[in-house]
Structures are given as C-alpha cells and as structure tokens.
Coordinates of N, CA and C in Angstrom, one line a residue:
C1 N 113.6 173.5 -74.8 CA 113.2 174.7 -75.5 C 114.4 175.4 -76.1
L2 N 115.5 175.5 -75.3 CA 116.7 176.1 -75.7 C 117.3 175.4 -76.9
W3 N 117.3 174.0 -76.8 CA 117.9 173.2 -77.9 C 117.1 173.4 -79.1
L4 N 115.7 173.4 -79.0 CA 114.8 173.6 -80.2 C 115.1 174.9 -80.8
C5 N 115.2 176.0 -80.0 CA 115.4 177.3 -80.6 C 116.8 177.4 -81.3
V6 N 117.8 176.7 -80.7 CA 119.1 176.7 -81.4 C 119.0 175.9 -82.7
F7 N 118.3 174.8 -82.7 CA 118.2 174.0 -83.9 C 117.5 174.7 -85.0
L8 N 116.4 175.4 -84.6 CA 115.6 176.2 -85.6 C 116.4 177.3 -86.2
S9 N 117.3 177.9 -85.4 CA 118.1 179.0 -85.9 C 119.1 178.5 -86.9
V10 N 119.4 177.2 -86.9 CA 120.3 176.6 -87.9 C 119.6 176.0 -89.1
V11 N 118.5 175.3 -88.8 CA 117.8 174.6 -89.9 C 117.0 175.5 -90.8
H12 N 116.2 176.4 -90.2 CA 115.4 177.4 -91.0 C 114.6 176.6 -92.1
C13 N 113.5 175.9 -91.6 CA 112.6 175.3 -92.5 C 112.1 176.3 -93.5
A14 N 111.9 175.9 -94.7 CA 111.5 176.8 -95.8 C 110.0 177.1 -95.7
P15 N 109.6 178.2 -96.3 CA 108.1 178.4 -96.4 C 107.4 177.2 -96.9
G16 N 106.2 176.9 -96.4 CA 105.4 175.8 -96.8 C 105.8 174.6 -96.0
H17 N 106.7 174.7 -95.0 CA 107.1 173.6 -94.1 C 107.1 174.1 -92.7
H18 N 107.1 173.1 -91.8 CA 107.2 173.4 -90.3 C 108.2 172.4 -89.7
Y19 N 108.8 172.8 -88.6 CA 109.7 171.9 -87.9 C 108.9 170.9 -87.0
N20 N 109.2 169.7 -87.2 CA 108.5 168.6 -86.4 C 109.5 168.2 -85.3
S21 N 109.2 168.5 -84.0 CA 110.1 168.1 -83.0 C 110.2 166.6 -82.7
S22 N 109.2 165.9 -83.1 CA 109.2 164.4 -82.9 C 110.3 163.7 -83.7
N23 N 110.4 164.1 -84.9 CA 111.4 163.4 -85.8 C 112.5 164.4 -86.2
H24 N 112.5 165.6 -85.6 CA 113.6 166.5 -85.8 C 113.9 166.8 -87.3
R25 N 112.9 167.1 -88.0 CA 113.1 167.5 -89.4 C 111.9 168.4 -89.9
C26 N 112.1 169.0 -91.1 CA 111.1 169.9 -91.6 C 110.1 169.1 -92.4
I27 N 108.8 169.4 -92.1 CA 107.7 168.6 -92.7 C 106.9 169.6 -93.5
R28 N 106.4 169.2 -94.7 CA 105.5 170.0 -95.5 C 104.2 170.3 -94.8
C29 N 103.7 171.5 -94.9 CA 102.4 171.8 -94.3 C 101.3 170.9 -94.9
P30 N 100.4 170.3 -94.2 CA 99.4 169.5 -94.8 C 98.4 170.3 -95.6
A31 N 97.6 169.7 -96.4 CA 96.6 170.4 -97.2 C 95.6 171.1 -96.2
G32 N 95.2 172.3 -96.5 CA 94.3 173.0 -95.7 C 95.1 174.0 -94.7
T33 N 96.4 174.0 -94.9 CA 97.2 174.9 -94.0 C 98.3 175.5 -94.9
Y34 N 99.0 176.5 -94.4 CA 100.1 177.2 -95.1 C 101.1 177.7 -94.1
Q35 N 102.2 178.1 -94.6 CA 103.2 178.8 -93.8 C 104.1 179.6 -94.8
S36 N 104.1 180.9 -94.6 CA 104.7 181.9 -95.5 C 106.1 182.3 -95.1
E37 N 106.5 181.9 -93.9 CA 107.8 182.4 -93.3 C 108.8 181.2 -93.2
F38 N 110.1 181.6 -93.1 CA 111.1 180.6 -92.8 C 111.2 180.3 -91.3
G39 N 111.7 179.1 -91.0 CA 112.0 178.7 -89.6 C 110.9 178.6 -88.6
Q40 N 109.7 178.2 -89.1 CA 108.6 178.1 -88.2 C 108.3 176.7 -87.8
N41 N 107.8 176.5 -86.6 CA 107.5 175.1 -86.1 C 106.0 174.9 -86.1
Y42 N 105.2 175.6 -86.9 CA 103.8 175.3 -87.0 C 103.3 175.8 -88.4
C43 N 102.1 175.3 -88.8 CA 101.4 175.8 -90.0 C 100.1 176.5 -89.6
I44 N 99.7 177.4 -90.5 CA 98.5 178.2 -90.2 C 97.3 177.5 -90.9
T45 N 96.2 177.3 -90.2 CA 95.0 176.8 -90.8 C 94.3 177.8 -91.8
C46 N 93.9 177.3 -92.9 CA 93.2 178.2 -93.9 C 91.9 178.8 -93.2
P47 N 91.6 180.1 -93.5 CA 90.5 180.7 -92.9 C 89.1 180.2 -93.4
G48 N 88.1 180.2 -92.5 CA 86.8 179.9 -92.9 C 86.6 178.5 -93.4
N49 N 85.9 178.3 -94.5 CA 85.7 177.0 -95.2 C 86.7 176.8 -96.3
T50 N 87.8 177.5 -96.4 CA 88.7 177.4 -97.5 C 89.7 176.3 -97.2
T51 N 90.3 175.8 -98.3 CA 91.4 174.8 -98.2 C 92.3 174.9 -99.3
T52 N 93.4 174.2 -99.4 CA 94.4 174.3 -100.4 C 94.2 173.1 -101.4
D53 N 94.8 173.3 -102.6 CA 94.8 172.2 -103.6 C 95.9 171.2 -103.3
F54 N 96.8 171.5 -102.5 CA 98.0 170.7 -102.3 C 98.6 171.0 -100.9
D55 N 99.6 170.1 -100.5 CA 100.3 170.4 -99.3 C 101.5 171.3 -99.6
G56 N 102.1 171.8 -98.6 CA 103.2 172.7 -98.7 C 102.9 174.1 -99.2
A57 N 101.7 174.6 -98.9 CA 101.3 175.9 -99.4 C 102.1 177.0 -98.7
T58 N 102.4 178.0 -99.4 CA 103.3 179.1 -98.8 C 102.6 180.4 -98.6
N59 N 101.3 180.5 -99.0 CA 100.6 181.8 -98.8 C 99.1 181.6 -98.6
V60 N 98.5 182.5 -97.9 CA 97.0 182.4 -97.7 C 96.2 182.4 -99.0
S61 N 96.8 183.0 -100.0 CA 96.1 183.0 -101.3 C 95.9 181.7 -101.9
H62 N 96.7 180.7 -101.4 CA 96.5 179.3 -101.9 C 95.3 178.6 -101.2
C63 N 94.7 179.3 -100.2 CA 93.5 178.8 -99.6 C 92.3 179.2 -100.5
K64 N 91.5 178.2 -100.9 CA 90.4 178.5 -101.8 C 89.1 178.0 -101.3
N65 N 88.0 178.7 -101.6 CA 86.7 178.3 -101.3 C 86.3 177.2 -102.2
Q66 N 85.8 176.1 -101.7 CA 85.4 175.0 -102.6 C 83.9 174.9 -102.8
V67 N 83.1 175.8 -102.2 CA 81.7 175.7 -102.3 C 81.2 176.1 -103.6
C68 N 80.3 175.3 -104.2 CA 79.6 175.6 -105.5 C 78.4 174.8 -105.7
G69 N 77.6 175.1 -106.7 CA 76.5 174.3 -107.1 C 75.2 174.6 -106.3
G70 N 74.1 174.1 -106.7 CA 72.9 174.3 -106.0 C 71.7 174.4 -107.0
E71 N 70.5 174.5 -106.4 CA 69.3 174.6 -107.2 C 68.8 176.1 -107.1
L72 N 68.6 176.6 -108.3 CA 68.2 178.0 -108.4 C 66.9 178.1 -109.1
G73 N 66.0 179.0 -108.5 CA 64.6 179.1 -109.1 C 64.0 180.4 -109.0
D74 N 64.8 181.4 -108.5 CA 64.2 182.8 -108.4 C 64.2 183.4 -109.8
F75 N 63.7 184.7 -109.8 CA 63.6 185.4 -111.1 C 64.9 185.9 -111.6
T76 N 65.9 186.1 -110.7 CA 67.2 186.5 -111.1 C 68.2 185.7 -110.2
G77 N 69.5 185.7 -110.6 CA 70.5 185.0 -109.9 C 71.8 184.9 -110.6
F78 N 72.7 184.2 -110.1 CA 74.0 184.0 -110.9 C 74.7 182.7 -110.4
I79 N 75.5 182.2 -111.3 CA 76.4 181.1 -110.9 C 77.8 181.6 -111.0
E80 N 78.7 181.1 -110.2 CA 80.1 181.5 -110.2 C 81.0 180.3 -109.9
S81 N 82.2 180.3 -110.4 CA 83.1 179.3 -110.1 C 83.6 179.4 -108.7
P82 N 83.8 178.3 -108.0 CA 84.2 178.4 -106.6 C 85.5 179.3 -106.4
N83 N 85.5 180.1 -105.4 CA 86.6 181.0 -105.0 C 86.7 182.2 -105.9
Y84 N 85.7 182.4 -106.8 CA 85.7 183.6 -107.6 C 85.7 184.9 -106.8
P85 N 86.4 186.0 -107.1 CA 87.2 186.1 -108.3 C 88.7 185.6 -108.2
G86 N 89.0 184.9 -107.2 CA 90.3 184.2 -107.1 C 90.3 183.0 -108.0
D87 N 91.4 182.4 -108.2 CA 91.5 181.2 -109.0 C 90.7 180.0 -108.4
Y88 N 90.0 179.3 -109.2 CA 89.2 178.2 -108.7 C 90.1 177.0 -108.4
P89 N 89.6 176.1 -107.5 CA 90.4 175.0 -107.1 C 90.5 173.9 -108.2
S90 N 91.4 173.0 -108.0 CA 91.5 171.9 -108.9 C 90.5 170.8 -108.5
N91 N 90.2 169.9 -109.5 CA 89.3 168.8 -109.3 C 88.0 169.1 -108.6
V92 N 87.3 170.1 -109.1 CA 86.0 170.4 -108.6 C 85.0 169.9 -109.6
D93 N 83.8 169.6 -109.1 CA 82.7 169.2 -110.0 C 81.4 169.9 -109.4
C94 N 81.1 171.0 -110.0 CA 80.0 171.8 -109.6 C 78.8 171.6 -110.5
I95 N 77.6 171.5 -109.9 CA 76.4 171.3 -110.6 C 75.3 172.3 -110.1
W96 N 74.7 173.1 -111.0 CA 73.6 173.9 -110.7 C 72.4 173.5 -111.6
T97 N 71.2 173.8 -111.1 CA 70.0 173.7 -111.9 C 69.2 175.0 -111.7
I98 N 68.7 175.5 -112.9 CA 67.9 176.6 -112.9 C 66.5 176.2 -113.3
N99 N 65.5 176.3 -112.4 CA 64.1 176.0 -112.6 C 63.3 177.2 -112.5
P100 N 63.1 177.9 -113.6 CA 62.3 179.2 -113.5 C 60.8 178.9 -113.2
P101 N 60.1 179.9 -112.7 CA 58.7 179.8 -112.4 C 57.9 179.4 -113.7
H102 N 56.7 179.0 -113.6 CA 55.9 178.6 -114.7 C 55.8 179.7 -115.7
K103 N 55.9 179.3 -117.0 CA 55.8 180.2 -118.2 C 56.8 181.3 -118.2
R104 N 58.0 181.0 -117.7 CA 59.1 181.9 -117.8 C 60.3 181.2 -118.4
R105 N 61.1 181.9 -119.1 CA 62.3 181.4 -119.8 C 63.5 182.1 -119.2
I106 N 64.7 181.6 -119.6 CA 66.0 182.0 -119.0 C 66.8 182.8 -120.0
L107 N 67.2 184.0 -119.6 CA 68.2 184.8 -120.3 C 69.5 184.9 -119.6
I108 N 70.6 184.6 -120.2 CA 71.9 184.5 -119.6 C 72.9 185.5 -120.2
V109 N 73.7 186.1 -119.4 CA 74.8 186.9 -119.9 C 76.2 186.3 -119.4
V110 N 77.1 186.0 -120.3 CA 78.4 185.6 -119.9 C 79.3 186.8 -120.1
P111 N 79.6 187.6 -119.0 CA 80.4 188.8 -119.2 C 81.8 188.6 -119.7
E112 N 82.4 187.6 -119.1 CA 83.8 187.1 -119.5 C 84.0 185.8 -118.7
I113 N 84.9 185.0 -119.2 CA 85.2 183.8 -118.6 C 86.7 183.4 -118.8
F114 N 87.3 182.9 -117.8 CA 88.8 182.7 -117.8 C 89.0 181.2 -117.5
L115 N 89.3 180.4 -118.5 CA 89.7 179.0 -118.4 C 90.9 178.8 -119.2
P116 N 92.0 178.2 -118.6 CA 93.3 178.0 -119.2 C 93.2 177.1 -120.4
I117 N 93.7 177.6 -121.6 CA 93.7 176.8 -122.8 C 94.8 175.8 -122.7
E118 N 95.8 175.9 -121.8 CA 96.9 175.0 -121.8 C 96.4 173.6 -121.3
D119 N 95.2 173.5 -120.7 CA 94.8 172.2 -120.2 C 94.1 171.3 -121.2
E120 N 94.0 171.8 -122.5 CA 93.4 171.0 -123.5 C 92.0 170.6 -123.1
C121 N 91.2 171.6 -122.7 CA 89.8 171.4 -122.3 C 89.7 170.6 -121.0
G122 N 90.6 170.7 -120.1 CA 90.5 169.9 -118.9 C 89.5 170.6 -117.9
D123 N 89.3 171.9 -118.1 CA 88.3 172.7 -117.3 C 87.2 173.1 -118.3
V124 N 85.9 172.7 -117.9 CA 84.8 172.9 -118.9 C 83.6 173.4 -118.1
L125 N 82.9 174.4 -118.8 CA 81.6 174.9 -118.3 C 80.6 174.5 -119.4
V126 N 79.5 173.8 -119.0 CA 78.5 173.4 -120.0 C 77.1 173.6 -119.4
M127 N 76.2 174.1 -120.3 CA 74.8 174.4 -119.9 C 73.9 173.6 -120.9
R128 N 73.1 172.7 -120.3 CA 72.2 171.9 -121.2 C 70.9 171.6 -120.4
K129 N 70.0 171.0 -121.1 CA 68.6 170.7 -120.6 C 68.7 169.8 -119.4
S130 N 69.5 168.8 -119.4 CA 69.6 167.9 -118.3 C 71.0 167.3 -118.2
A131 N 71.2 166.4 -117.2 CA 72.5 165.7 -117.0 C 72.9 164.8 -118.2
L132 N 71.9 164.4 -119.0 CA 72.2 163.5 -120.1 C 73.1 164.2 -121.1
P133 N 74.2 163.6 -121.5 CA 75.1 164.2 -122.5 C 74.4 164.4 -123.8
T134 N 73.4 163.7 -124.1 CA 72.7 163.9 -125.4 C 71.6 164.9 -125.3
S135 N 71.3 165.5 -124.2 CA 70.2 166.5 -124.1 C 70.6 167.8 -124.8
I136 N 69.7 168.7 -125.0 CA 69.9 169.9 -125.8 C 70.9 170.8 -125.0
T137 N 72.0 171.2 -125.7 CA 73.0 172.0 -125.1 C 72.8 173.5 -125.5
T138 N 72.8 174.4 -124.5 CA 72.7 175.8 -124.8 C 74.1 176.5 -124.9
Y139 N 75.0 176.0 -124.1 CA 76.3 176.7 -124.1 C 77.4 175.7 -123.6
E140 N 78.6 175.8 -124.2 CA 79.7 174.9 -123.7 C 81.0 175.6 -124.1
T141 N 81.9 175.7 -123.1 CA 83.2 176.3 -123.4 C 84.3 175.7 -122.5
C142 N 85.5 175.7 -123.0 CA 86.7 175.4 -122.2 C 87.8 176.4 -122.4
Q143 N 87.4 177.6 -122.8 CA 88.4 178.6 -123.2 C 88.1 179.9 -122.5
T144 N 89.1 180.8 -122.6 CA 88.9 182.2 -122.1 C 88.3 183.1 -123.2
Y145 N 87.2 183.8 -122.7 CA 86.6 184.8 -123.6 C 86.4 186.1 -122.8
E146 N 87.0 187.2 -123.2 CA 86.8 188.5 -122.5 C 85.7 189.4 -123.2
R147 N 85.1 188.9 -124.3 CA 84.1 189.6 -124.9 C 82.7 189.0 -124.4
P148 N 81.8 189.9 -123.9 CA 80.6 189.4 -123.4 C 79.6 188.8 -124.4
I149 N 78.8 187.9 -124.0 CA 77.8 187.4 -124.9 C 76.5 187.1 -124.1
A150 N 75.4 187.4 -124.7 CA 74.1 187.2 -124.1 C 73.3 186.2 -125.0
F151 N 72.5 185.3 -124.3 CA 71.8 184.3 -125.1 C 70.6 183.8 -124.3
T152 N 69.6 183.2 -124.9 CA 68.5 182.6 -124.2 C 68.7 181.1 -124.2
S153 N 68.2 180.5 -123.1 CA 68.3 179.0 -123.0 C 67.5 178.3 -124.1
R154 N 68.0 177.3 -124.6 CA 67.3 176.5 -125.6 C 66.3 175.5 -124.9
S155 N 66.3 175.5 -123.6 CA 65.3 174.7 -122.9 C 64.8 175.5 -121.7
R156 N 63.6 175.1 -121.3 CA 63.0 175.9 -120.2 C 63.8 175.8 -118.9
K157 N 64.3 174.6 -118.6 CA 65.2 174.4 -117.5 C 66.6 174.3 -117.9
L158 N 67.6 174.5 -117.0 CA 69.0 174.4 -117.3 C 69.7 173.6 -116.3
W159 N 70.5 172.6 -116.7 CA 71.5 171.9 -115.9 C 72.8 172.4 -116.3
I160 N 73.6 172.9 -115.3 CA 74.9 173.5 -115.5 C 75.9 172.8 -114.8
Q161 N 77.0 172.5 -115.4 CA 78.2 171.8 -114.8 C 79.5 172.5 -115.1
F162 N 80.3 172.7 -114.0 CA 81.6 173.2 -114.2 C 82.6 172.1 -113.6
K163 N 83.5 171.7 -114.4 CA 84.5 170.7 -113.9 C 85.9 171.2 -114.2
S164 N 86.8 171.0 -113.2 CA 88.2 171.3 -113.4 C 89.0 170.1 -113.1
N165 N 90.2 170.1 -113.7 CA 91.1 168.9 -113.5 C 92.2 169.4 -112.5
E166 N 93.3 168.6 -112.4 CA 94.3 168.9 -111.5 C 95.4 169.8 -112.1
G167 N 95.2 170.2 -113.3 CA 96.2 171.1 -114.0 C 96.1 172.5 -113.6
N168 N 96.3 173.4 -114.6 CA 96.2 174.8 -114.4 C 94.9 175.3 -114.0
S169 N 94.9 176.5 -113.3 CA 93.6 177.0 -112.8 C 93.5 178.4 -113.5
G170 N 92.4 179.1 -113.1 CA 92.1 180.4 -113.7 C 91.1 181.2 -112.8
K171 N 90.8 182.4 -113.2 CA 89.8 183.2 -112.5 C 88.4 182.6 -112.5
G172 N 88.1 182.0 -113.6 CA 86.8 181.4 -113.8 C 85.7 182.3 -114.3
F173 N 84.6 182.4 -113.6 CA 83.5 183.2 -114.2 C 82.5 183.5 -113.1
Q174 N 81.7 184.5 -113.4 CA 80.5 184.9 -112.7 C 79.4 185.1 -113.7
V175 N 78.4 184.3 -113.8 CA 77.4 184.3 -114.9 C 76.0 184.6 -114.3
P176 N 75.5 185.8 -114.6 CA 74.2 186.2 -114.1 C 73.1 185.7 -115.1
Y177 N 71.9 185.6 -114.6 CA 70.8 185.2 -115.4 C 69.5 185.9 -114.9
V178 N 68.5 186.0 -115.7 CA 67.2 186.6 -115.4 C 66.2 185.8 -116.1
T179 N 65.0 185.6 -115.6 CA 63.9 184.9 -116.3 C 62.9 186.0 -116.8
Y180 N 62.2 185.6 -117.9 CA 61.3 186.6 -118.5 C 60.0 185.8 -118.9
D181 N 59.0 186.5 -119.2 CA 57.7 185.9 -119.6 C 57.9 185.3 -121.0
E182 N 57.5 184.0 -121.1 CA 57.8 183.3 -122.4 C 57.0 184.0 -123.6
D183 N 56.0 184.8 -123.3 CA 55.3 185.5 -124.4 C 56.3 186.4 -125.1
Y184 N 57.4 186.8 -124.5 CA 58.3 187.7 -125.1 C 59.5 187.0 -125.7
Q185 N 59.4 185.7 -125.9 CA 60.5 184.9 -126.3 C 61.1 185.4 -127.6
Q186 N 60.3 185.6 -128.6 CA 60.8 186.0 -129.9 C 61.5 187.4 -129.8
L187 N 60.9 188.3 -129.1 CA 61.5 189.6 -128.9 C 62.9 189.6 -128.3
I188 N 63.0 188.8 -127.2 CA 64.3 188.7 -126.5 C 65.3 188.0 -127.4
E189 N 64.9 187.0 -128.1 CA 65.9 186.3 -129.0 C 66.4 187.3 -130.1
D190 N 65.5 188.1 -130.6 CA 65.9 189.1 -131.6 C 66.8 190.1 -131.0
I191 N 66.7 190.5 -129.8 CA 67.5 191.5 -129.1 C 68.9 190.9 -129.0
V192 N 69.0 189.7 -128.4 CA 70.4 189.1 -128.1 C 71.1 188.7 -129.3
R193 N 70.4 188.5 -130.4 CA 71.0 188.1 -131.7 C 71.4 189.3 -132.5
D194 N 71.0 190.5 -132.2 CA 71.3 191.7 -132.9 C 72.7 192.1 -132.7
G195 N 73.5 192.3 -133.7 CA 74.9 192.6 -133.5 C 75.1 194.0 -132.8
R196 N 74.1 194.8 -132.9 CA 74.3 196.1 -132.2 C 74.4 196.0 -130.7
L197 N 74.0 194.9 -130.1 CA 74.1 194.7 -128.7 C 75.6 194.8 -128.3
Y198 N 76.5 194.3 -129.1 CA 77.9 194.2 -128.8 C 78.7 195.2 -129.6
A199 N 78.0 196.1 -130.4 CA 78.7 196.9 -131.4 C 79.7 197.9 -130.8
S200 N 79.4 198.5 -129.6 CA 80.3 199.5 -129.0 C 81.0 199.0 -127.8
E201 N 82.1 199.6 -127.5 CA 82.8 199.3 -126.3 C 82.0 199.6 -125.0
N202 N 81.2 200.6 -125.1 CA 80.3 201.0 -124.0 C 79.3 199.9 -123.7
H203 N 78.7 199.3 -124.7 CA 77.8 198.2 -124.5 C 78.5 197.0 -123.9
Q204 N 79.7 196.7 -124.3 CA 80.4 195.6 -123.8 C 80.7 195.8 -122.3
E205 N 81.1 197.0 -122.0 CA 81.5 197.3 -120.6 C 80.2 197.2 -119.7
I206 N 79.1 197.6 -120.2 CA 77.8 197.4 -119.4 C 77.6 196.0 -119.1
L207 N 77.7 195.2 -120.2 CA 77.5 193.7 -120.0 C 78.5 193.0 -119.1
K208 N 79.6 193.7 -118.9 CA 80.7 193.1 -118.1 C 80.5 193.4 -116.6
V209 N 79.5 194.2 -116.3 CA 79.2 194.5 -114.9 C 78.5 193.3 -114.3
S210 N 79.2 192.3 -114.0 CA 78.6 191.0 -113.6 C 78.4 190.9 -112.1
N211 N 78.9 191.9 -111.3 CA 78.8 191.8 -109.8 C 77.4 192.0 -109.3
S212 N 76.4 192.2 -110.3 CA 75.0 192.4 -109.9 C 74.2 191.3 -110.6
P213 N 73.4 190.5 -109.8 CA 72.6 189.5 -110.5 C 71.6 190.1 -111.5
L214 N 71.4 191.4 -111.5 CA 70.5 192.0 -112.4 C 71.1 192.4 -113.7
C215 N 72.4 192.1 -113.9 CA 73.1 192.4 -115.1 C 72.3 192.1 -116.4
P216 N 71.7 191.0 -116.6 CA 71.0 190.7 -117.8 C 69.9 191.7 -118.2
I217 N 69.4 192.3 -117.2 CA 68.3 193.2 -117.5 C 68.7 194.4 -118.3
T218 N 70.0 194.7 -118.3 CA 70.5 195.8 -119.1 C 70.4 195.5 -120.6
V219 N 70.3 194.2 -121.0 CA 70.1 193.9 -122.4 C 68.8 194.6 -122.9
Y220 N 67.8 194.7 -122.1 CA 66.5 195.3 -122.5 C 66.7 196.7 -122.9
Y221 N 67.6 197.4 -122.3 CA 67.7 198.9 -122.4 C 68.8 199.4 -123.3
I222 N 69.7 198.5 -123.8 CA 70.8 199.0 -124.6 C 70.4 199.4 -126.0
L223 N 69.4 198.8 -126.6 CA 69.0 199.1 -128.0 C 68.0 200.3 -128.0

C-alpha cells in the first residue's frame, strides 16, 4: 500500500483515467464510468441507467440517459430526445408511434429543436405515416430551429424516428402533442396555418412552454 501511494503521488493519472495496480500504469475509464480528479485508482460508475458515449469520461455530465421510443396512444403526450434537456447520446435510433383513439387526429407543437448543422444531417427527426420511406411525411428536420411551429399530422397515425450519428451532439427536443375530434380538422388546420399564431413574441413564448404535455392546447386559445 505504501509503495502504491508513493507511486500515485508521482504518476498522477489524469482525469478520465485510473491507476491499474496489475500492470502499473494509467488506464482510461471504461464506457459507463468517469473520473474527474487527478491521481485516482478507480473510476465512478454512471448513476442510474445512464452511460457514456466513449471511454475516458471526465465528468458526470458525460453520463447520458439512453432511453427513448415507445408506443403512445393517449389523448396528450410528448416525445423527447434521450437525456433531454442534456445533450443526447451518439448513435441512438429512437422510434415512437402515436395511435390516437378512434376518430381523433394529432396536433403537434415543436417549441424548439437543437440539432447540430455541422453534422451535415447526421442527426435527423422525421415524422411520417409508417416506417416505409415512401409513406406520407408530416415533418422532417436535421437543423436547429428556435422559432416554434404547430401543425397537424398528415396521417391519422404517426411513426416517428430520431437518429443520431457518432459526431456532434445537441440539446435535442421535447415535442408535445394532443389529439382532437376529427370533426374539427378544418378548423384546427386554419388555426395553425394562420400567421397570427406566431405573430407576437408573447405567442411564441407560450408555445415554447414545452415542459407540459398540454402545451398544444394553448393553440386553441391564442387567437
């Protein structure tokens, strides 16, 4: 123990590394762990169900929640990129489906979305009728938009996919939705297409309150 303590006082393994007494050298912390301090002989396991995108992590902020996707069918809800509002992980493939009750359609609000443009569309969010690339597409983006937008789904059901590559990451998104009686289809479409919905900064800020799955309901009351 004395020899190890003396050795560590001289070697000082860098953050993201730990001293391995078996081969007497500094080793990078494996994926799913981190070490933020110098001269340690252990790595700290990421909390909960989080993990890192890479080995040699130096901070707990590099631990990211990977959970995403699922089947949604309630009257309201939301989808969000994994680890939101922290940066999403690399190489994720999230798939959601929204299956509203009978005779109901889907209204969606994208308050803001943060995807790095440096990746040349390596990270993409797409909403369409089904998994088939040729099916009707309601929304697709690979860029950052801080201006909110509301729209109705072009199909009664939605298949949603978010994919990221191994490159840059970003904050991602939290996108709420609500379903409505299809008898009001024309009325809702007229509302979301009306420029007055986004005309004032106050309206835009209301639409950006995405931490509530009821956010889209505000569309009904703005005009």
